[in-house]
Coordinates of C-alpha atoms and ligand atoms in Angstrom, one line a residue:
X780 CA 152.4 66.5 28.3
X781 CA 150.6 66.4 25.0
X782 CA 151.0 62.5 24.3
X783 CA 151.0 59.7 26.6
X784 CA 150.5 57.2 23.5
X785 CA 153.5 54.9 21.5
X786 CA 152.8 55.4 18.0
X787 CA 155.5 53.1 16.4
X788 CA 155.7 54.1 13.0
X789 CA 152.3 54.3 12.7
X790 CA 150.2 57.3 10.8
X791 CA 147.1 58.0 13.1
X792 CA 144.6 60.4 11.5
X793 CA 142.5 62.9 13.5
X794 CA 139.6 61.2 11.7
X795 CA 138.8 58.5 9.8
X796 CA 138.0 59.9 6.7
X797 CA 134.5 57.4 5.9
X798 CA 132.8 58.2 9.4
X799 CA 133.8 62.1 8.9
X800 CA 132.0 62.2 5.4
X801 CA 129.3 60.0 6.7
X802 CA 129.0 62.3 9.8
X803 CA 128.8 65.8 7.6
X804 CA 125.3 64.1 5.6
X805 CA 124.0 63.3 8.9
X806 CA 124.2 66.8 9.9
X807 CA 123.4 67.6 6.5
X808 CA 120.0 65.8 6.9
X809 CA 118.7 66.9 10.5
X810 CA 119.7 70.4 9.2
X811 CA 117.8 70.4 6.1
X812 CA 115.8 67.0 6.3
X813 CA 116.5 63.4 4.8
X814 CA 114.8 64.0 1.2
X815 CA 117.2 67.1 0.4
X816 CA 120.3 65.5 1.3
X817 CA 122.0 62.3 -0.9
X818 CA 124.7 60.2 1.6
X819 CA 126.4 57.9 -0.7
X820 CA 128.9 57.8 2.0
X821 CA 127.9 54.6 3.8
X822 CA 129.5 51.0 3.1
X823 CA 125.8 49.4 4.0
X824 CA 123.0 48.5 1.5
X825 CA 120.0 51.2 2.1
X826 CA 116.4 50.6 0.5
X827 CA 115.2 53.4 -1.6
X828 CA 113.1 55.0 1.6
X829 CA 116.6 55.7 3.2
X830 CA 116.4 52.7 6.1
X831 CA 119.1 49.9 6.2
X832 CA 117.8 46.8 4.4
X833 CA 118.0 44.2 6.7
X834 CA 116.8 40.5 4.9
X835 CA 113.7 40.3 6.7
X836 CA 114.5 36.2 7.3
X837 CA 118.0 37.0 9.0
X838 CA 116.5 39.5 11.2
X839 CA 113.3 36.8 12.3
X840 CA 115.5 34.0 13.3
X841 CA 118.0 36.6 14.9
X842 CA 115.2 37.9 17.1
X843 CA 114.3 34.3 18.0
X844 CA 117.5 32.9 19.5
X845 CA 117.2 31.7 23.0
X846 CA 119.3 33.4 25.5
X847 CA 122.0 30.3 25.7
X848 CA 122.4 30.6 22.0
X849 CA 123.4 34.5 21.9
X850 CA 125.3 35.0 25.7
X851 CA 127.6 31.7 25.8
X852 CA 130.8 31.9 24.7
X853 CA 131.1 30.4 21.4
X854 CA 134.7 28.4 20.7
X855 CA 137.4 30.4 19.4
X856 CA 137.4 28.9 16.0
X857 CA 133.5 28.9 15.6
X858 CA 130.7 26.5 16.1
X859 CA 131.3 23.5 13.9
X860 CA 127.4 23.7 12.6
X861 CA 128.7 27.6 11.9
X862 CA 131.9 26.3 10.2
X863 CA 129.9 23.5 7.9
X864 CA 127.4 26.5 7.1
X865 CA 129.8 28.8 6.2
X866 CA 131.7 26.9 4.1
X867 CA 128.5 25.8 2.4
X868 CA 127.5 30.1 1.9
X869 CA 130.9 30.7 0.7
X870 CA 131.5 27.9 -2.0
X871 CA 128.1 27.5 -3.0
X872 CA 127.8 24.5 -5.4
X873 CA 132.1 24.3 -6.1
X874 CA 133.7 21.1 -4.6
X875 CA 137.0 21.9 -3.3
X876 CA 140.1 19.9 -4.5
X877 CA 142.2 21.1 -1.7
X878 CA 142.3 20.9 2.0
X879 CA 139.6 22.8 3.6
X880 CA 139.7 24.6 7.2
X881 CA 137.2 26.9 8.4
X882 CA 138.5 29.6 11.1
X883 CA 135.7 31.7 12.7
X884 CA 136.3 35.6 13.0
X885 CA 134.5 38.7 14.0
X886 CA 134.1 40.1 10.9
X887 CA 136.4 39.7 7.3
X888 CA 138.3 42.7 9.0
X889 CA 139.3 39.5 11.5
X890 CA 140.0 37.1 8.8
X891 CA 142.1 39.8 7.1
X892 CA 144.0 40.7 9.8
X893 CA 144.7 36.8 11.0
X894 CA 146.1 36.3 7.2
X895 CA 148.7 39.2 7.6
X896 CA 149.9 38.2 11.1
X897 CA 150.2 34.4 10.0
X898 CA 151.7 34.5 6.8
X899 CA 153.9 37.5 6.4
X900 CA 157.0 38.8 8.8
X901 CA 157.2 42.3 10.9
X902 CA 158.2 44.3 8.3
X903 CA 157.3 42.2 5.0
X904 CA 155.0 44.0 2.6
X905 CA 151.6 43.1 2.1
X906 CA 151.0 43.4 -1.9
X907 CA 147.2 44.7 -3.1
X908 CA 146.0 46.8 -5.9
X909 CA 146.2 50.5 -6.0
X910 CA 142.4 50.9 -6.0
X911 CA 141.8 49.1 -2.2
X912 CA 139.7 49.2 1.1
X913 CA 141.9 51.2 2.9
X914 CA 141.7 49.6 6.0
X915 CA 144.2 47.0 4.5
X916 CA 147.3 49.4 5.2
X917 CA 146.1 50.2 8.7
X918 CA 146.2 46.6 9.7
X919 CA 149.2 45.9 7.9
X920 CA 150.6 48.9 9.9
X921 CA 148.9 47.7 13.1
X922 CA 151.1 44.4 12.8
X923 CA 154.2 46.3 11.5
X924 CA 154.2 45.4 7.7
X925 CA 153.7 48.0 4.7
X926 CA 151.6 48.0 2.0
X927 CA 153.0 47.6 -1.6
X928 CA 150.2 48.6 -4.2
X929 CA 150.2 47.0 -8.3
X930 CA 148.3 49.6 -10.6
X931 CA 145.3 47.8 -10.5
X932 CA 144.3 48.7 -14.7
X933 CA 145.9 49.7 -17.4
X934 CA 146.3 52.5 -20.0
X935 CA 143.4 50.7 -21.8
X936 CA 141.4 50.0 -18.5
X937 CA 142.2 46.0 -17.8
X938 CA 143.5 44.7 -14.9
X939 CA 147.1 45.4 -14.6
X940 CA 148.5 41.7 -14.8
X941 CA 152.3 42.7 -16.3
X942 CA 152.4 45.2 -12.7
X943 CA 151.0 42.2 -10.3
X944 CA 153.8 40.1 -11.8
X945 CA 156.9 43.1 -11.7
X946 CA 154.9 43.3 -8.1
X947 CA 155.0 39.7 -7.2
X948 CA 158.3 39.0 -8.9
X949 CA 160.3 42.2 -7.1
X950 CA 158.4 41.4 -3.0
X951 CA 159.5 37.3 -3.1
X952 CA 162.9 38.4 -4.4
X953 CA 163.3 40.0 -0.9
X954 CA 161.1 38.5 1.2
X955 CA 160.5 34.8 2.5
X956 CA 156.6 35.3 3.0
X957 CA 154.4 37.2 0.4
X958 CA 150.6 38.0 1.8
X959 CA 148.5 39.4 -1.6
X960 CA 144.9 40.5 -1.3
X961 CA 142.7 40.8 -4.4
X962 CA 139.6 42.1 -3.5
X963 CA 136.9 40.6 -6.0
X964 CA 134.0 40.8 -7.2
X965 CA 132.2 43.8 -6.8
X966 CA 135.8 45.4 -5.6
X967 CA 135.8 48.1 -3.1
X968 CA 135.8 50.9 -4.0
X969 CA 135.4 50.8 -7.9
X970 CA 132.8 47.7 -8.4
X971 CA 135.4 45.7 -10.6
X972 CA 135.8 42.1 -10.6
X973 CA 138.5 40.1 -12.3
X974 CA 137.6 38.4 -15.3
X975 CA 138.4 34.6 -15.9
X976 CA 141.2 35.7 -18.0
X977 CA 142.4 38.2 -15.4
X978 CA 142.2 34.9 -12.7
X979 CA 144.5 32.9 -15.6
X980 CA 147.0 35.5 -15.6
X981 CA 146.6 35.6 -11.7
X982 CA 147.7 31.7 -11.7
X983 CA 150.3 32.4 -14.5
X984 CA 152.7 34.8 -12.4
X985 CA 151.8 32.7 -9.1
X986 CA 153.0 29.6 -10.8
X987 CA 156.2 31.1 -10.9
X988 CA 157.3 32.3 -7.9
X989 CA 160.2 30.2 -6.9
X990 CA 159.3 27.2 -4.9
X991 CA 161.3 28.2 -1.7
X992 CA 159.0 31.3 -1.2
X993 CA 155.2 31.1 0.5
X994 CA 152.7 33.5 -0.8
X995 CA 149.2 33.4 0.9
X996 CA 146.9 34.6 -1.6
X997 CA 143.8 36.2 0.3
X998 CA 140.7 36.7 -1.7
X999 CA 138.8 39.0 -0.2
X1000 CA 135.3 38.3 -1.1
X1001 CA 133.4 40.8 1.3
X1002 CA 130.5 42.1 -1.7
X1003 CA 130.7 38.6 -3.3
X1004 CA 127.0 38.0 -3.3
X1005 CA 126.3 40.9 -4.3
X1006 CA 128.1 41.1 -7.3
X1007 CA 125.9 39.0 -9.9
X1008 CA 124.7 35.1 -10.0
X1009 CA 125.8 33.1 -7.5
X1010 CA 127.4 30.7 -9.9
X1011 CA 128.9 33.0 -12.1
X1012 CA 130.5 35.1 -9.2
X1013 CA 132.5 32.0 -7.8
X1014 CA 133.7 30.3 -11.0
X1015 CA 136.8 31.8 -10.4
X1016 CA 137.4 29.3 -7.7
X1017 CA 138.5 26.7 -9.7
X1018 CA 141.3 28.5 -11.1
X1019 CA 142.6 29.2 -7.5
X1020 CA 141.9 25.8 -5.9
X1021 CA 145.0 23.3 -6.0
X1022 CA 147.8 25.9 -6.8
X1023 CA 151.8 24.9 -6.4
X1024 CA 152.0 23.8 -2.8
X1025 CA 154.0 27.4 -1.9
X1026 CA 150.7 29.1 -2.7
X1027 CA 148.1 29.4 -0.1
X1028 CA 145.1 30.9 -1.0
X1029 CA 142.8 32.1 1.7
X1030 CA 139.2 32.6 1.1
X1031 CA 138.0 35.5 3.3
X1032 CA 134.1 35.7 3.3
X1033 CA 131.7 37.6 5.0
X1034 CA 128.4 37.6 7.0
X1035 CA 128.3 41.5 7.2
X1036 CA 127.1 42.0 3.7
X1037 CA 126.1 38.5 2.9
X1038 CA 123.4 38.7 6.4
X1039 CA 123.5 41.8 6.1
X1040 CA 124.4 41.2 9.6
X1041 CA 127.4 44.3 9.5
X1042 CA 127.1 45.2 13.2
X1043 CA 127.0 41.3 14.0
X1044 CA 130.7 40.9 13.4
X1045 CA 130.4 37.3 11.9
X1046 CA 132.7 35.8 8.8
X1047 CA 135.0 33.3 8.2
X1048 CA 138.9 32.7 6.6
X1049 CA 139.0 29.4 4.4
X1050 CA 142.2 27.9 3.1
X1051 CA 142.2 26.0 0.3
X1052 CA 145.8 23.8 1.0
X1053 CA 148.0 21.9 -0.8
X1054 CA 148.4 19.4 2.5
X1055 CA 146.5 18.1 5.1
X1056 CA 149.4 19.5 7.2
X1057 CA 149.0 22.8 5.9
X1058 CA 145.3 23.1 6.3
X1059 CA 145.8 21.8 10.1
X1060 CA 148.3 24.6 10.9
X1061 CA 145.8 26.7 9.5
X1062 CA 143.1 26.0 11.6
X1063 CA 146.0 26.0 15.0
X1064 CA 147.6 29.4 14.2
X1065 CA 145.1 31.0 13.2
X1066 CA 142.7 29.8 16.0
X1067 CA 146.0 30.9 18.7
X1068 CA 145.9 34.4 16.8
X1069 CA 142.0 34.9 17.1
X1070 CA 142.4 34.2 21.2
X1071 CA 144.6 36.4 21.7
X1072 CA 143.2 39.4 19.5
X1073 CA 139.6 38.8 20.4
X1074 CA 138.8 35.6 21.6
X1075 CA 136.1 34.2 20.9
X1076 CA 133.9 35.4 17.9
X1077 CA 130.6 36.1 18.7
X1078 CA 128.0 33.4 18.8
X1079 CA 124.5 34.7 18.0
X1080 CA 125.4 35.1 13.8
X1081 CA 126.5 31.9 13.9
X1082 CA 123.6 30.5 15.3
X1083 CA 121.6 32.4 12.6
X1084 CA 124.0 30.9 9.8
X1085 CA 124.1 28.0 11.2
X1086 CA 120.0 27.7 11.2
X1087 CA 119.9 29.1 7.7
X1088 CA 121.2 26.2 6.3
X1089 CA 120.2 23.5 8.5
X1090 CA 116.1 23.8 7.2
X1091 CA 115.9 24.0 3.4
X1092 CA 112.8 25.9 3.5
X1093 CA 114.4 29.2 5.6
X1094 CA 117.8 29.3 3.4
X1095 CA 115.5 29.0 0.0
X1096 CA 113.4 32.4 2.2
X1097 CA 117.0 34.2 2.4
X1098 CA 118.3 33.2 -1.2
X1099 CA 115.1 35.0 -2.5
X1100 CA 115.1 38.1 -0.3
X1101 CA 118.7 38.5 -1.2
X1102 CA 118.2 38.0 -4.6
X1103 CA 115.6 41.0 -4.8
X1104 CA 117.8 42.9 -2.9
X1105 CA 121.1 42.2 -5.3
X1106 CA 118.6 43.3 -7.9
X1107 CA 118.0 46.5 -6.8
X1108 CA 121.4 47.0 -5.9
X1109 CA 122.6 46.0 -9.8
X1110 CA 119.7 47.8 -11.1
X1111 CA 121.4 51.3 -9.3
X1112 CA 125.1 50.3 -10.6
X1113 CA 123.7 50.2 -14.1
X1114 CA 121.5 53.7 -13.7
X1115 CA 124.3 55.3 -12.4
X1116 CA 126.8 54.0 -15.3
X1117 CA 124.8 54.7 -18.1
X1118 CA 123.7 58.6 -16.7
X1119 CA 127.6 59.0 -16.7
X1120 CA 128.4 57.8 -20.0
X1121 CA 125.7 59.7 -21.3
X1122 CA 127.0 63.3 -19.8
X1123 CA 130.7 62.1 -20.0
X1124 CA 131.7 61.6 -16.8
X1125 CA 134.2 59.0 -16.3
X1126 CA 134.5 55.9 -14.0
X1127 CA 137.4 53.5 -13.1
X1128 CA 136.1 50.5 -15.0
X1129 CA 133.2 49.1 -13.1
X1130 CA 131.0 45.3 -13.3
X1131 CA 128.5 45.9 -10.2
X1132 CA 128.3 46.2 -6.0
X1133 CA 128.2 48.8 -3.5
X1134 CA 130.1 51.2 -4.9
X1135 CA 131.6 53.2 -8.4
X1136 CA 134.3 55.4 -8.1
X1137 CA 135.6 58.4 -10.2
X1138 CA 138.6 59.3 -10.9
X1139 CA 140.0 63.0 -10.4
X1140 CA 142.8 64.9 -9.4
X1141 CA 141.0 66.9 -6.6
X1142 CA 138.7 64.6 -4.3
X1143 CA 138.7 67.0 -1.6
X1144 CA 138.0 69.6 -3.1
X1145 CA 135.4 68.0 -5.5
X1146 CA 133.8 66.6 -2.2
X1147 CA 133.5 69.6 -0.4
X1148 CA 131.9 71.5 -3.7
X1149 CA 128.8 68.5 -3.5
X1150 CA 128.5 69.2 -0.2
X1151 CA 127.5 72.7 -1.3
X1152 CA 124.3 70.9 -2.8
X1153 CA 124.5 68.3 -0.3
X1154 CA 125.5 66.0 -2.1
X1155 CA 128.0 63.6 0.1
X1156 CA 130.6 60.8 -1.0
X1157 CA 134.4 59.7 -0.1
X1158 CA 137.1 61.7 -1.2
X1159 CA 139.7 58.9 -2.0
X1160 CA 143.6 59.3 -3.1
X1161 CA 142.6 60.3 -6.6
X1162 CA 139.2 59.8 -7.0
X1163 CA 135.8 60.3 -5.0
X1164 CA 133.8 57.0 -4.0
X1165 CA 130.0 56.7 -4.6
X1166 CA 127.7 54.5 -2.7
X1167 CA 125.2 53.0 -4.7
X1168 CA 124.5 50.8 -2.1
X1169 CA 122.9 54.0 -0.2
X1170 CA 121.2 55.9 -3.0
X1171 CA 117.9 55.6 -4.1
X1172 CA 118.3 54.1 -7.9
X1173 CA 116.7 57.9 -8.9
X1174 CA 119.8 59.7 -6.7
X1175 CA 122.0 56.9 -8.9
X1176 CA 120.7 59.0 -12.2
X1177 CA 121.2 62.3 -10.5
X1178 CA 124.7 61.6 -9.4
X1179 CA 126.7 61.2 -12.6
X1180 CA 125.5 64.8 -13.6
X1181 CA 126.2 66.5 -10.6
X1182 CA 129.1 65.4 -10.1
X1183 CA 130.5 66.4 -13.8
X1184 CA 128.8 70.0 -12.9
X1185 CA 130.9 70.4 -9.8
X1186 CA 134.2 68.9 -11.1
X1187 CA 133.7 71.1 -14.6
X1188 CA 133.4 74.4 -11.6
X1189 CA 136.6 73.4 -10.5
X1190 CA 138.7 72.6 -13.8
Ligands
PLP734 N1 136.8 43.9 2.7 C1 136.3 45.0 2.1 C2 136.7 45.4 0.8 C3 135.3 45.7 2.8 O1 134.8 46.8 2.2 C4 134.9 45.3 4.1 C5 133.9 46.1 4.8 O2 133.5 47.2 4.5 C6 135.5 44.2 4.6 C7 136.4 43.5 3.9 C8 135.2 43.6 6.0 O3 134.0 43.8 6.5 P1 133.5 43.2 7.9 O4 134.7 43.2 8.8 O5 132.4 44.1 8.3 O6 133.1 41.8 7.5

């Protein structure tokens, strides 16, 4: 007997391709020592000694929290001074239009996972663009739906609007439900973010999908304060608040970067409804799903969140540290562009966040030749991803010319 286990349909690696790579620079490092090895393999933000910045405020009030406050269950939709916090950390300034409910889940992979389940069919196709977390087709795959990918740019490098709407126009003409995630700003894996007149064109092809088909529209915000000024990086949201009453979009927003609180598991889904009815079911389906995936999500983040912005003085302590942080972090995107367009090596079109990615034919390969100098990053479908988040802002100005070396060794 080789296999006990029912597969259905699904495609189960041997490894999971992130951990592997991550895994190889780990051994890299105890072989050869931390300074000669550069992991831009990890998804986490890492200050420029190597150690996983963790906002010194977040970690304070999480070391503080009385026993009740991090072992009791919490309720399966969150604590309500969680979900009034949350709402507050994911909107910022913008008053919503539309009916607002709050679900609590362990992590945006929760939130994600709740929107396909809820608002697609077994089977359906779940529409996203090419460049994407690839998690999204293993939950999709995990609730038996497919994935269905748009080219995310263009021959001249802007977002692919005329492919979302052949995309959009060819899934509703054959299904009922339509579940789309756009993953903005600071996309994963190539730091893009849609543009205001990317987010028009959005609205234009979404205004005219027929009225007798329900697209939720989840905007997957995991990087979003990380991606520039918090204003700037959420104006977007009135362009996607108070669509046709068949659209509902679906805010999915994180504590894991946000916190920096990854290992936490802590975020939220918001709907922004056309109904009270609508945002009600939200709340009741969603909340059904989450008890019977995971229960109940877990209570000491929200605690912390929830603190955070009940005293003025402790949220105005995070906003800073974060905003030194985001800094550095934008400070490594921009190091690491301008060494490439200075020795020619390409990138898929890029604004800021965690990571840049470059295109080529050979990831695999191209990965294993860095290795060689230990140099460690994510071989993707047709491209390799880079961590900024990880590397030092020097390894950000190293990068770009080591990785046109090996790829010119293999060409
Ligand atoms: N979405 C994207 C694009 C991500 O990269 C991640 C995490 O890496 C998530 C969502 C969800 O993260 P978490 O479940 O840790 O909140």
């Amino acid at each position: 007997m080789k296999s006990m286990a029912a597969y259905n349909g699904r495609e189960i690696p041997k490894e999971d391709k992130v951990f592997a790579a991550s895994g190889k620079a780990l051994d890299a490092a105890a072989k050869y020592g931390p300074a000669e090895v550069i992991n831009a393999t990890v998804g986490a933000l890492y200050d420029d000694e190597g150690k996983l910045l963790v906002l010194k405020s977040v970690e304070k009030e999480m070391k503080s929290l009385p026993a009740d406050k991090f072992a009791a269950y919490a309720p399966i939709a969150g604590t309500p001074g969680f979900k009034r916090a949350i709402l507050k950390a994911a909107l910022g300034s913008y008053e919503p239009k539309s009916y607002v409910c709050v679900v609590g889940t362990p992590g945006g992979t929760g939130s994600i996972r709740n929107a396909i389940a809820n608002y697609s069919c077994p089977g359906d196709r779940i529409l996203t663009h090419s460049w994407h977390w690839a998690p999204y087709k293993s939950i999709a795959a995990e609730l038996y739906r497919g994935i269905e990918r748009f080219d995310m740019f263009d021959d001249e490098g802007c977002f692919n609007i005329a492919d979302f709407d052949y995309k959009v126009k060819k899934l509703t003409r054959n299904q009922e439900h339509l579940v789309i995630i756009l993953n903005t700003p600071a996309n994963n894996p190539t730091g893009y973010a849609l543009t205001m007149d990317d987010w028009y064109g959005v609205k234009k092809v979404l205004d005219e999908v027929p009225l007798d088909k329900k697209v939720a529209l989840v905007l997957d915000v995991a990087y979003i304060d990380f991606a520039g000024e918090p204003e700037e990086v959420r104006r977007f949201l009135g362009v996607v608040d108070n669509l046709r009453s068949n659209i509902l979009p679906i805010i999915a927003y994180s504590a894991s970067k946000t916190f920096t609180l990854y290992g936490a598991r802590c975020a939220a889904m918001i709907c922004l409804a056309h109904s009270p009815e609508v945002a009600e079911e939200f709340g009741r389906i969603n909340t059904f799903s989450s008890r019977a995936t995971w229960s109940n999500p877990p209570r000491a983040p929200q605690e912390v969140i929830e603190r955070i912005y009940a005293e003025e003085g402790l949220l105005a302590e995070v906003e800073a540290e974060r905003a030194t942080a985001r800094d550095m972090l934008l400070a490594r995107g921009r190091a690491f562009e301008e060494k490439a367009s200075r020795c020619g090596l390409e990138i898929v079109p890029f604004s800021a966040g965690f990571f840049v990615t470059v295109p080529f034919s050979e990831p695999d390969r191209l990965c294993e030749k860095l290795n060689e100098k230990n140099v460690f990053l994510i071989p993707l479908e047709r491209g390799v991803r880079v961590s900024v988040a990880a590397s030092s802002e020097e390894n950000c100005r190293r990068l770009p010319a080591m990785i046109k070396a090996a790829m010119d060794e293999l060409i």
